[in-house]
GROMACS .gro file of C-alpha atoms in nm:
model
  424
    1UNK     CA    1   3.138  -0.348   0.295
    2UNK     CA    2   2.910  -0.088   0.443
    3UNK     CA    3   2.546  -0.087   0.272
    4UNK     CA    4   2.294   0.183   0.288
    5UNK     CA    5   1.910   0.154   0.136
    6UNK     CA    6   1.636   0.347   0.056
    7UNK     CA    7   1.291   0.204  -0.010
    8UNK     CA    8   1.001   0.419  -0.132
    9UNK     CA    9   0.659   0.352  -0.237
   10UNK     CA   10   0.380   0.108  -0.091
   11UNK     CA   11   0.364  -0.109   0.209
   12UNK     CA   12   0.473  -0.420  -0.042
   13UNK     CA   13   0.792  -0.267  -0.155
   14UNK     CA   14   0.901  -0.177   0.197
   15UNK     CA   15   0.843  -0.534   0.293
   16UNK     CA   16   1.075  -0.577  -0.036
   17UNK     CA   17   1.374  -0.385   0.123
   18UNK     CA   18   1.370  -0.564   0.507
   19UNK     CA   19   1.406  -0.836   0.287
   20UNK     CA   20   1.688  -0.728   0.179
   21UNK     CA   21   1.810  -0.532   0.489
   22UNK     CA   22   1.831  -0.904   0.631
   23UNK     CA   23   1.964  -1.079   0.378
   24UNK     CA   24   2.238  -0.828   0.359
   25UNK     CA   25   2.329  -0.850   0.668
   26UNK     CA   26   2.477  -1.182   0.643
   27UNK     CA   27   2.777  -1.049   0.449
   28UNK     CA   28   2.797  -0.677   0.501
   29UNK     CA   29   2.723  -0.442   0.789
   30UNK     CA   30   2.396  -0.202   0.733
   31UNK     CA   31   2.435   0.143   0.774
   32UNK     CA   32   2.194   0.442   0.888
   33UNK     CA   33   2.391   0.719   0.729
   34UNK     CA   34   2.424   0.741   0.363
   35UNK     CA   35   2.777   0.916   0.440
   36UNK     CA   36   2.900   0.609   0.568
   37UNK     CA   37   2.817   0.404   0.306
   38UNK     CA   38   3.046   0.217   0.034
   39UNK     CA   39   2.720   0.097  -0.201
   40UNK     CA   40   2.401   0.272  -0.214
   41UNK     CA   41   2.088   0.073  -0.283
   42UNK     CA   42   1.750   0.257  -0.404
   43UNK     CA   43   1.474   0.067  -0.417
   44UNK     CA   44   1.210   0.271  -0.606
   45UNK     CA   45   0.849   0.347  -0.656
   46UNK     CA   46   0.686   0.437  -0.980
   47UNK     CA   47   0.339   0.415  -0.951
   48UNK     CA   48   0.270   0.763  -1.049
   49UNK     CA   49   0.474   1.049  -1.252
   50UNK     CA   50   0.570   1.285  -0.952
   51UNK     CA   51   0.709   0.961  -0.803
   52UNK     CA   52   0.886   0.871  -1.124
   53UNK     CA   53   1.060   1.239  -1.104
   54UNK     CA   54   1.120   1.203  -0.764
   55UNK     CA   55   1.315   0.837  -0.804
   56UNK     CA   56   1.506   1.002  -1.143
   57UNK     CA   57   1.609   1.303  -0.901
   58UNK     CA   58   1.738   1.073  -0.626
   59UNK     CA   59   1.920   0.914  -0.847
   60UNK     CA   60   2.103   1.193  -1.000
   61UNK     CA   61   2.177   1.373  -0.668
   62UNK     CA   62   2.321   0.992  -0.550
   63UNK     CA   63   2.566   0.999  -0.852
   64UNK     CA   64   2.638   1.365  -0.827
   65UNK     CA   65   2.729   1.420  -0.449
   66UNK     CA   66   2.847   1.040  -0.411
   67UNK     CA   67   3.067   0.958  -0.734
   68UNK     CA   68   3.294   0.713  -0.568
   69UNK     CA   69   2.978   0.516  -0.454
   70UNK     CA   70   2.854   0.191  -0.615
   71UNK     CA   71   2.493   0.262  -0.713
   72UNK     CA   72   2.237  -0.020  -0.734
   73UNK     CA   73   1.878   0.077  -0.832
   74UNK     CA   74   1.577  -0.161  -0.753
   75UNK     CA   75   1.199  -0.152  -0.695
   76UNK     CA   76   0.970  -0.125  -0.987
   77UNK     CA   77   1.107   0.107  -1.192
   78UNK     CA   78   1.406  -0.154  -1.293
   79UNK     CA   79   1.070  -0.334  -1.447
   80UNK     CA   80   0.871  -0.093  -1.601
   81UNK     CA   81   1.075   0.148  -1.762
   82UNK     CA   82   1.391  -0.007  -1.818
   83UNK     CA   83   1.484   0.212  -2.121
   84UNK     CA   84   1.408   0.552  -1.974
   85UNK     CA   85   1.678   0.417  -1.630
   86UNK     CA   86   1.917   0.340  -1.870
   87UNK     CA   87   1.992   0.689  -1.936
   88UNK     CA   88   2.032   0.824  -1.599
   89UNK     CA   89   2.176   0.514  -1.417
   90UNK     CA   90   2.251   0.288  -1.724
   91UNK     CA   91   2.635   0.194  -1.527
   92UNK     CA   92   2.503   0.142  -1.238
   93UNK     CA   93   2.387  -0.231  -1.113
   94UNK     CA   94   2.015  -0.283  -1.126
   95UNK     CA   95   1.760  -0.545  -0.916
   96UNK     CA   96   1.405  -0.575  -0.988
   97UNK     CA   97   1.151  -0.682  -0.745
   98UNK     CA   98   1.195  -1.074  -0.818
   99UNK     CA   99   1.485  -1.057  -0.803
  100UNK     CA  100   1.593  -0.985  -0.447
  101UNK     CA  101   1.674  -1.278  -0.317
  102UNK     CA  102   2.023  -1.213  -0.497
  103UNK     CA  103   2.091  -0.887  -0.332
  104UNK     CA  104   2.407  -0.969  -0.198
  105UNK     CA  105   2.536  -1.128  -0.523
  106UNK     CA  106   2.448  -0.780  -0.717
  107UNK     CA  107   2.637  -0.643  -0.438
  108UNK     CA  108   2.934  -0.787  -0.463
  109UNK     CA  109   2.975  -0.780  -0.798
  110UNK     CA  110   2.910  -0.430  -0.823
  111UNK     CA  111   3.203  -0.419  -0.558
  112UNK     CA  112   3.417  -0.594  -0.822
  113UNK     CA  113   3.332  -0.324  -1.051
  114UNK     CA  114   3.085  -0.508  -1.288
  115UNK     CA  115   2.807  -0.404  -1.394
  116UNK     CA  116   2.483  -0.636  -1.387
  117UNK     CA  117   2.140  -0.614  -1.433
  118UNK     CA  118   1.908  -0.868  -1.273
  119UNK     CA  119   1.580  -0.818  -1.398
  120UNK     CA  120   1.307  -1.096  -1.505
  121UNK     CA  121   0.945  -1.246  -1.337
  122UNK     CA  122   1.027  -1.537  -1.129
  123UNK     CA  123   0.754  -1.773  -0.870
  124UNK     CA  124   0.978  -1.665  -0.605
  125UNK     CA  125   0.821  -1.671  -0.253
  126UNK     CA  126   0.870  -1.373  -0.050
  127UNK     CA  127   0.644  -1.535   0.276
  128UNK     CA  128   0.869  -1.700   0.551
  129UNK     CA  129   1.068  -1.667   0.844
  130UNK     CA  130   1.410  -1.685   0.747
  131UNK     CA  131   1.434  -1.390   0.544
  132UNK     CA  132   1.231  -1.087   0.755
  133UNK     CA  133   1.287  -0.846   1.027
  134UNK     CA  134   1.101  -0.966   1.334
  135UNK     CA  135   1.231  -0.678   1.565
  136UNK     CA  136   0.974  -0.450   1.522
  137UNK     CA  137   0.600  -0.374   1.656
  138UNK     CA  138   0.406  -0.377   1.325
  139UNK     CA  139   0.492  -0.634   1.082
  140UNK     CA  140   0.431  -0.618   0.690
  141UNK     CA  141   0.280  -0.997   0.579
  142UNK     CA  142   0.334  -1.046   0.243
  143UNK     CA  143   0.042  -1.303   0.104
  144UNK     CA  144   0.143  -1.257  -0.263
  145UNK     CA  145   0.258  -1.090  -0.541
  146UNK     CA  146   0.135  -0.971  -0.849
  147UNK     CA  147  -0.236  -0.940  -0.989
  148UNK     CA  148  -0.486  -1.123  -1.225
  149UNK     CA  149  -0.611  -0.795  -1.327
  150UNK     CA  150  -0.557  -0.548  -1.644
  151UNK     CA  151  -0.664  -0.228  -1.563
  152UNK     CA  152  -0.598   0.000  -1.843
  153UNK     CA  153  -0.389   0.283  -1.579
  154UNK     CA  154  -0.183   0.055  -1.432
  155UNK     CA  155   0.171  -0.020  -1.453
  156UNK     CA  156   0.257  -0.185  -1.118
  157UNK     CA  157   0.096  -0.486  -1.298
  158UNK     CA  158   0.408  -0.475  -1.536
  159UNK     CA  159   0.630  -0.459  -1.272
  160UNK     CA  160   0.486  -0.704  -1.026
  161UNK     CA  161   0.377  -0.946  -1.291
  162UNK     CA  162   0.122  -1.236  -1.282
  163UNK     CA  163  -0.049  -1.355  -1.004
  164UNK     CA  164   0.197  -1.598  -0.777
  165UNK     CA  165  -0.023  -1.674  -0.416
  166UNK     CA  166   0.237  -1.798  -0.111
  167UNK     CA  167   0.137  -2.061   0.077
  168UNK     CA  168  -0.092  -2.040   0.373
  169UNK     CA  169   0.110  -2.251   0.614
  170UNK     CA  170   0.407  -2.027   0.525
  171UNK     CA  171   0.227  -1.699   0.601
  172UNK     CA  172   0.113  -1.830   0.939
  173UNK     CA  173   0.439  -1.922   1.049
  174UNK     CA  174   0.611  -1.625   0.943
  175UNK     CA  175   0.305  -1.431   1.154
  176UNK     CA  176   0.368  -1.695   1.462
  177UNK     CA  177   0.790  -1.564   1.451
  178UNK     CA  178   0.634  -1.223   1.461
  179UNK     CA  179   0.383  -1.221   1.726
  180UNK     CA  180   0.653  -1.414   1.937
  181UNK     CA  181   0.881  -1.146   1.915
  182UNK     CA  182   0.643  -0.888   2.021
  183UNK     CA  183   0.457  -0.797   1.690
  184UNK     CA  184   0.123  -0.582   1.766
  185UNK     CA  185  -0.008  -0.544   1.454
  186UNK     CA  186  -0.012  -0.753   1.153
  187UNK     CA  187  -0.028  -0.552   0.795
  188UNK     CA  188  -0.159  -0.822   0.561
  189UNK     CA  189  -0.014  -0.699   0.167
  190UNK     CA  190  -0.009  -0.753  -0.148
  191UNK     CA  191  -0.102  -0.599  -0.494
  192UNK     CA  192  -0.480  -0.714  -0.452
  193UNK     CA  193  -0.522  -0.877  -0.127
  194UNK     CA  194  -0.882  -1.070  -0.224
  195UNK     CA  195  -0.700  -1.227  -0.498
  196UNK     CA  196  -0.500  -1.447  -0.322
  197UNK     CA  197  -0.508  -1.783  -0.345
  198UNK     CA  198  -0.717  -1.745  -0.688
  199UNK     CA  199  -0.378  -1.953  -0.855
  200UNK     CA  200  -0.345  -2.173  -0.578
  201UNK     CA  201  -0.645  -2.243  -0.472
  202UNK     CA  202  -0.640  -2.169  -0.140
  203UNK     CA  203  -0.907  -1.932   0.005
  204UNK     CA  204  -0.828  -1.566   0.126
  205UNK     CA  205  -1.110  -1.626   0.395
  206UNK     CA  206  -0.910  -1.932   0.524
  207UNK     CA  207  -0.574  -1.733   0.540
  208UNK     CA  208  -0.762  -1.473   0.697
  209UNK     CA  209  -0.951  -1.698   0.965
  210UNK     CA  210  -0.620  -1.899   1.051
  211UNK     CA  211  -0.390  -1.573   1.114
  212UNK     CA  212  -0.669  -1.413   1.391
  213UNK     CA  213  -0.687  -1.746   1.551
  214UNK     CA  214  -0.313  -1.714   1.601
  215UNK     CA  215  -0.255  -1.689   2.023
  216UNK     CA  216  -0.148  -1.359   2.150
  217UNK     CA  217  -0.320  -0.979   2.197
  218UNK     CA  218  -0.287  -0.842   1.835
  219UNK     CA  219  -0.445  -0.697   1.516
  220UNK     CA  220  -0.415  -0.759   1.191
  221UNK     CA  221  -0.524  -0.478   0.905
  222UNK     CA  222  -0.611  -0.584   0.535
  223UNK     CA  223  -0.488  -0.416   0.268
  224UNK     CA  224  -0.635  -0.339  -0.057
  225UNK     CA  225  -0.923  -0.565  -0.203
  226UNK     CA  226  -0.960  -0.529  -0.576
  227UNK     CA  227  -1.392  -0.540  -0.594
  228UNK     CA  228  -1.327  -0.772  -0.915
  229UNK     CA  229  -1.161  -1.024  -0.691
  230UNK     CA  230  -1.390  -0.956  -0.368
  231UNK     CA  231  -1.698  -1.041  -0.511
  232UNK     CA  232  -1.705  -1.418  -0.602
  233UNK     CA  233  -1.642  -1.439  -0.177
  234UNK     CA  234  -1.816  -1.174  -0.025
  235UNK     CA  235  -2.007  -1.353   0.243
  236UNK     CA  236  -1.695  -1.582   0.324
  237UNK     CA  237  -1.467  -1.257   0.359
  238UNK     CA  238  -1.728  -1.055   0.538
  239UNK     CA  239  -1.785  -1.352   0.787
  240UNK     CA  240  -1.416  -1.361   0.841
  241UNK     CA  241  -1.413  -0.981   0.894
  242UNK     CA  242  -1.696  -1.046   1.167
  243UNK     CA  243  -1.625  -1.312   1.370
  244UNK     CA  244  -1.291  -1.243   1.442
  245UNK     CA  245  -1.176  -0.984   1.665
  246UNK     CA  246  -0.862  -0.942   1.570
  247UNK     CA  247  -0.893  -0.809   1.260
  248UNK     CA  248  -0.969  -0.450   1.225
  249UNK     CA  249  -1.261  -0.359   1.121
  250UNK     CA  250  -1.150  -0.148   0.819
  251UNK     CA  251  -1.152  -0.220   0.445
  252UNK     CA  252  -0.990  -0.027   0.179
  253UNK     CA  253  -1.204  -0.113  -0.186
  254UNK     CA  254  -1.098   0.105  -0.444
  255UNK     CA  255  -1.344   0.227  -0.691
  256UNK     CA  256  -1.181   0.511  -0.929
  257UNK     CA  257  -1.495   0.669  -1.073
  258UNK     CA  258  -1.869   0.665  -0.998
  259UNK     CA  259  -1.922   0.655  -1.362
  260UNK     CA  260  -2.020   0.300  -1.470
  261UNK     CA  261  -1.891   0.412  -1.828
  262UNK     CA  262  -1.578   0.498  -1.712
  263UNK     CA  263  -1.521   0.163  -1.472
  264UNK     CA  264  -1.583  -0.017  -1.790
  265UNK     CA  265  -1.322   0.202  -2.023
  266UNK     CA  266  -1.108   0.134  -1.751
  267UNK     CA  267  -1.137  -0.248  -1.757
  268UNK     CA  268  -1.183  -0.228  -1.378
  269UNK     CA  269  -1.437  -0.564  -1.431
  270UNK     CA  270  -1.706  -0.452  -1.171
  271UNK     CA  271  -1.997  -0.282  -1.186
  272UNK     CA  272  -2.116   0.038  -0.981
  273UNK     CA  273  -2.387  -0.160  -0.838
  274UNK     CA  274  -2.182  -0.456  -0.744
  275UNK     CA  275  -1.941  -0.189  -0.557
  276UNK     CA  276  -2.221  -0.041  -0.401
  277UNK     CA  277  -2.334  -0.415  -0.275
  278UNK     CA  278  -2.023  -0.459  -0.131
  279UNK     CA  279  -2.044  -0.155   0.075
  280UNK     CA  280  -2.368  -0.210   0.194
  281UNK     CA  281  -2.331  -0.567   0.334
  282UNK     CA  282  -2.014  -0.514   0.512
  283UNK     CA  283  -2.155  -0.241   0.660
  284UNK     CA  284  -2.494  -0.431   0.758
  285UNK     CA  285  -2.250  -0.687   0.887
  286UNK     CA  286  -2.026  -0.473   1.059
  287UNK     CA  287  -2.171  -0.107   1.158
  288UNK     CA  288  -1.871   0.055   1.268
  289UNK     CA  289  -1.653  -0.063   0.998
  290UNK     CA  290  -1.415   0.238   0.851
  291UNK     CA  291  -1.385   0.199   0.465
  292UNK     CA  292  -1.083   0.393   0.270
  293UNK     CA  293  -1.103   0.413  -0.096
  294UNK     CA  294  -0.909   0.564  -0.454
  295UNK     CA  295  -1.007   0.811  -0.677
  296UNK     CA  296  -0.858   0.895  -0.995
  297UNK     CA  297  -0.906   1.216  -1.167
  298UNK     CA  298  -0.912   1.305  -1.469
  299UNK     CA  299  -0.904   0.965  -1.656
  300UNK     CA  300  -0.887   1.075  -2.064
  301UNK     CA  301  -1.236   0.952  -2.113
  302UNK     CA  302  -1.402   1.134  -1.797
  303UNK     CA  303  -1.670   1.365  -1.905
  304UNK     CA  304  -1.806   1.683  -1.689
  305UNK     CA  305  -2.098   1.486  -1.641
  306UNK     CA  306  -1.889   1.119  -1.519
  307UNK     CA  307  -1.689   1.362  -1.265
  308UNK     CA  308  -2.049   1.476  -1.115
  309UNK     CA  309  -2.126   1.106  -1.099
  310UNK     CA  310  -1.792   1.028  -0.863
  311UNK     CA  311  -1.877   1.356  -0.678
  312UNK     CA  312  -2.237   1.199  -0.623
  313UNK     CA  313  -2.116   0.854  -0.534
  314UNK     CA  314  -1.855   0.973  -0.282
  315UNK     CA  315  -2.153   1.161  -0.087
  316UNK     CA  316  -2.345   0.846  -0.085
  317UNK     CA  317  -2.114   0.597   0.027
  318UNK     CA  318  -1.919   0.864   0.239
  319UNK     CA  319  -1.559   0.684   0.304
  320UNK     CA  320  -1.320   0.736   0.574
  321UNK     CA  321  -1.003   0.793   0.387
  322UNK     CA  322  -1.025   0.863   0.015
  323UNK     CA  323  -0.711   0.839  -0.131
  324UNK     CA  324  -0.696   1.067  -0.482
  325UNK     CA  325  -0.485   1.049  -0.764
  326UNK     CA  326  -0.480   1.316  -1.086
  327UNK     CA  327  -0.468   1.046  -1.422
  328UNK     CA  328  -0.130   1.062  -1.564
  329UNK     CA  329   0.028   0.808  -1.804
  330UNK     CA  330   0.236   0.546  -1.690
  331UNK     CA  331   0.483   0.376  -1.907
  332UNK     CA  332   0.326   0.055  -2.043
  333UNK     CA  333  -0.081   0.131  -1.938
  334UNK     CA  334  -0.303   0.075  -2.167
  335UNK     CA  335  -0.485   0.398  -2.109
  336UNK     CA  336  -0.128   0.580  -2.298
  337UNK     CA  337  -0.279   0.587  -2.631
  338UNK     CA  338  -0.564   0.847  -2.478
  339UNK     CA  339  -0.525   1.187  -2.487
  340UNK     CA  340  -0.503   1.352  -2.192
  341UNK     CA  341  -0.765   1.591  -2.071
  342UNK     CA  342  -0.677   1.962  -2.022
  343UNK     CA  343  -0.495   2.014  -1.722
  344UNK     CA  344  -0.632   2.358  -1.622
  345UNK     CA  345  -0.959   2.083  -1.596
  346UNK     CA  346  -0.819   1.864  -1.435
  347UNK     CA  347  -0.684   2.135  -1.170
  348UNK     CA  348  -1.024   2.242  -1.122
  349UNK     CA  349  -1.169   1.911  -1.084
  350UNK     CA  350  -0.904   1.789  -0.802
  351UNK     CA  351  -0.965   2.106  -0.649
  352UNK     CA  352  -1.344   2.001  -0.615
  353UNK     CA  353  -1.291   1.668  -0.531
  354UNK     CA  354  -1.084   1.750  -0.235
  355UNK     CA  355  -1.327   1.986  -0.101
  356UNK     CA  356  -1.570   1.678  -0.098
  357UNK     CA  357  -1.310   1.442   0.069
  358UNK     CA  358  -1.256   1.710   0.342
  359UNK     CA  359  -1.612   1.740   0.378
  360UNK     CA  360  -1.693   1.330   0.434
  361UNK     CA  361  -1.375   1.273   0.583
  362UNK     CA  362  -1.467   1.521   0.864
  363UNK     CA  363  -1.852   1.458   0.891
  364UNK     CA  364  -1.734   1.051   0.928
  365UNK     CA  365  -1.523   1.169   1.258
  366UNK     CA  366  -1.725   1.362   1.430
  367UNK     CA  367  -1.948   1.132   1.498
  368UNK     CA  368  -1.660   0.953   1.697
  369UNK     CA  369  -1.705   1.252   1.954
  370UNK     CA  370  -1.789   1.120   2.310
  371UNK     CA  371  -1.728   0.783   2.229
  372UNK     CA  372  -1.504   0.535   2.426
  373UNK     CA  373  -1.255   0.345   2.226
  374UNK     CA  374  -1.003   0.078   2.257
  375UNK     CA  375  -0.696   0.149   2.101
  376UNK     CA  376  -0.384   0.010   2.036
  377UNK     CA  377  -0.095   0.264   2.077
  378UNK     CA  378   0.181   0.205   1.796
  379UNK     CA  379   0.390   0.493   1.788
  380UNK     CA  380   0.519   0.888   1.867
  381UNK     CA  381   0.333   1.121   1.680
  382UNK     CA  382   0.493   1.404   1.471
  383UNK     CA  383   0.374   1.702   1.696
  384UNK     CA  384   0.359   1.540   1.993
  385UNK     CA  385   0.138   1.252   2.180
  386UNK     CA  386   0.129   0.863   2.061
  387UNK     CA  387  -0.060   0.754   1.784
  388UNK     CA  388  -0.312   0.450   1.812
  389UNK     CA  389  -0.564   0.288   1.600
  390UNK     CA  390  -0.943   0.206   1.721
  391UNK     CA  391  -1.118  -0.130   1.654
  392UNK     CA  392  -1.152   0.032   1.322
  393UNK     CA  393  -0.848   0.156   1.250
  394UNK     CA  394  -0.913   0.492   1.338
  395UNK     CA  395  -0.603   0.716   1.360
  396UNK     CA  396  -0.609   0.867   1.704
  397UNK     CA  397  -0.351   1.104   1.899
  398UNK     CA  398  -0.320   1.067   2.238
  399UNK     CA  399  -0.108   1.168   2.557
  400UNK     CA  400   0.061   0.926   2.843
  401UNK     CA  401   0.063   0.602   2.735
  402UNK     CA  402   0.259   0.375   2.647
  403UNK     CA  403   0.402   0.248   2.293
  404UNK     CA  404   0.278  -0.154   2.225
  405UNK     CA  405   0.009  -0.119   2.484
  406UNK     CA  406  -0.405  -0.134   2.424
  407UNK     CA  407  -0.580   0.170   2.654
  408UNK     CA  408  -0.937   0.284   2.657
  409UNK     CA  409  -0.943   0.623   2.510
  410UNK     CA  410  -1.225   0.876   2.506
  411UNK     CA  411  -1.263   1.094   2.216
  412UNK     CA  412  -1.259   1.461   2.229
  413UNK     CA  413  -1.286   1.612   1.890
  414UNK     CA  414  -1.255   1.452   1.517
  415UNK     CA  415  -1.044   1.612   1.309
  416UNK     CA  416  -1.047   1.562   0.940
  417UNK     CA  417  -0.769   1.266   0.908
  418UNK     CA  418  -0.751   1.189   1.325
  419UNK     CA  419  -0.912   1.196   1.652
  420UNK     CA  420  -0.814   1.352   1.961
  421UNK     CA  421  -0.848   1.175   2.273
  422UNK     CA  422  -0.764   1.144   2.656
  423UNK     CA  423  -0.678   0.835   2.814
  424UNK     CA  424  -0.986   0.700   3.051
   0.00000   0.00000   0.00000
C-alpha cells in the first residue's frame, strides 16, 4: 500500500515520524504526494492552542477532500486529549508517541478496515541504528524521552510521560551510522536534554563528551536544558561545552518569567538567581556563546508589575533568540483551574515584549559586524543564498558555496534573526 505522513511540532516528534518513515518502508512504499496515497498518517503537535486548531483542521480537511482514505492520527495529541479526537477522528486508527514501533501493524489493520487505537506509556527505546534515516546532512539524536518535571503549563509532560534515559552506548552508535553516512550536524533532543541520564544514572556530561570525541568534521547542537535539571551539573556540562569543539557553542535555557513569584506558581523549581548563575558562568566560560530562551505571556497569575520584571530581566541577560509564547490552557496543566487574564492585556503585553526581543535580538548581531566566522553551510535559503551556522550557531546567509561544506565567512550586516555574509 502507498503511505503518506505528516509530522508537525518539535525536533523530537519529527525524529518520531523518520522513525516511522523507515519502519514503514519495510512493507509499504512511501509516498511524497498526499494524492497518491492509500493511508494517510498525521502525526501531530499540541503543545499550544493555535497548534491544537491547526491539527483539528488538518484533520477535517483529510476526511473531507480524502473520504476513501484510511486516516491514522499520531503524535501527542492521541495522548493528551483523547476525548476531544474522538469527536473529529473517533473512526479513524490512532498511534501515540510510544507506540510507534507498531506503525505498520496499525497500518494494516486499518487496511483491513478495523479500527484500533494504540495508545499507552511504554520504556520503549527510540536511540539506535536500525530504525532511523541516515541519508541526510543533519541528524535528530534522540537521548530520551519524557521529563521529571511538573510544570503547572505543560501538557507535553502528559503526552511524553515519565522520564525513560536511552543508553549511552546506543546513542553513540546510532551518531557513528550517521557521521559515516555523511551527517554534518548532530541535533541532540529530547523533552529536557540536562535530564538525561537522571533515571539511569548515566551522566549527560559523559554522553556529551563521548559524541564530540566521535572521528569526523562535525557539530553537534544541544537542545533544551530545563535550569531545574542543569544545575546539580553545571561545571561538568559547562566543561563539556568548553573543551570540545564540536559542540556549538549555543545553549537554549528557558526561563518563562523574570518574576521569582511567578517561577514558583509555576512549579518551574529554580530560582531567578540560580538562572542568572547559570548564565553568567557559561558565559565566563565561553564568551561567544549564543543563548536562546522562552517566554510565556500572560501566565493567570502575572501581575503588571511581574511582566516589568521579565521585561527587566530580558535587558539584562540579553538572549539571542527568545522564543515567546501567549499563556493559554492546555488540556491536563495544572495551571487550567486559573483564570485567564484579559486578553486585550495580554495583546498589549506581547506587543511589548516583542518590541524588546527585536531590540536584543538585533543589538546581539550587530556586534557580529566585521567579524570572520567559520561556518558550516547546511542548506538553500528561502530567498536565495545557503544558510550556515557559526561556531555559535549563528544563522548566517551566504552566496557560492557549497551545501555540507565549512567556509570562512565575513560578516556584513546583522539582521535581527540572521547575518549576512560574503565568503573570504
Amino acid at each position: 500500500m502507498k503511505v503518506y505522513l505528516e509530522s508537525y511540532g518539535c525536533t523530537f516528534n519529527q525524529a518520531d515520524g523518520q522513525i516511522m518513515t523507515t519502519l514503514l518502508s519495510d512493507e509499504h512504499e512511501l509516498v511524497d504526494n498526499i494524492d497518491d496515497a492509500d493511508v494517510v498518517i498525521l502525526n501531530t503537535c499540541y503543545v499550544k492552542l493555535p497548534t491544537e486548531q491547526k491539527m483539528i483542521t488538518r484533520i477535517n480537511k483529510i476526511k473531507t477532500e480524502f473520504p476513501d482514505k484510511k486516516l491514522i492520527v499520531g503524535g501527542c495529541m492521541v495522548e493528551v486529549d483523547p476525548i476531544r479526537l474522538n469527536k473529529f477522528a473517533g473512526d479513524a486508527c490512532w498511534i501515540g508517541p510510544h507506540k510507534i514501533d507498531k506503525i505498520n501493524e496499525v497500518v494494516n489493520k486499518s487496511i483491513n478496515g478495523e479500527v484500533v487505537h494504540e495508545c499507552g506509556k511504554t520504556s520503549l527505546i527510540k536511540a539506535g541504528t536500525h530504525n532511523k534515516d541516515f541519508n541526510s546532512l543533519t541528524h535528530i539524536l534522540q537521548i530520551s524521552e519524557g521529563c521529571n518535571g511538573s510544570c503547572t503549563f505543560c501538557c507535553t509532560r502528559i503526552a511524553r510521560g515519565h522520564l525513560v534515559s536511552y543508553p549511552i552506548e546506543t546513542i553513540v552508535d546510532e551518531a557513528k551510522m550517521a557521521i559515516s553516512q555523511g551527517c554534518k550536524e548532530l541535533q541532540v533532543t529530547a523533552q529536557d536534554s540536562a535530564c538525561f541520564g537522571l533515571d539511569s544514572g548515566e551522566s549527560f556530561s559523559e554522553l556529551l563528551n563521548k559524541l564530540a570525541s566521535i572521528e569526523g568534521d562535525f557539530r553537534i547542537r544541544v537542545g533544551m536544558m530545563h535550569p531545574k535539571s542543569l544545575k546539580g551539573q553545571l561545571d561538568e556540562v559547562i566543561s563539556a561545552f568548553k573543551n570540545n569543539e564540536k559542540i556549538y557553542n549555543f545553549v537554549h535555557i528557558p526561563v518563562q518569567t523574570g518574576s521569582s513569584k511567578v517561577l514558583e506558581e509555576m512549579n518551574r523549581l529554580h530560582g531567578l538567581d540560580e538562572y542568572y548563575d547559570m548564565i553568567n558562568q557559561f558565559r565566563s566560560e565561553i564568551p561567544d556563546l549564543s543563548i536562546a530562551t522562552d517566554i510565556i505571556v500572560g501566565y493567570p497569575t502575572e501581575t503588571d508589575d511581574d511582566f516589568e520584571k521579565t521585561i527587566d530581566m530580558l535587558y539584562e541577560v540579553k538572549p539571542d533568540i527568545i522564543h515567546i509564547s501567549k499563556y493559554m490552557h492546555r488540556p491536563g496543566a495544572k495551571s487550567n483551574t486559573l483564570p485567564e487574564i484579559d486578553h486585550k492585556v495580554m495583546k498589549e503585553r506581547s506587543h511589548r515584549i516583542n518590541e524588546v526581543k527585536t531590540d536584543v535580538m538585533l543589538e546581539n548581531n550587530k556586534k557580529y559586524e566585521g567579524t570572520v566566522q567559520k561556518v558550516l553551510i547546511t542548506g538553500k535559503g528561502s530567498s536565495g543564498g545557503f544558510v550556515g551556522y557559526t561556531n555559535s550557531y549563528k544563522n548566517v546567509i551566504v552566496d557560492d558555496v557549497q551545501i555540507g561544506s565549512f567556509v570562512d565567512v565575513k560578516i556584513t550586516e546583522g539582521k535581527r534573526t540572521y547575518l549576512k555574509a560574503e565568503k573570504i
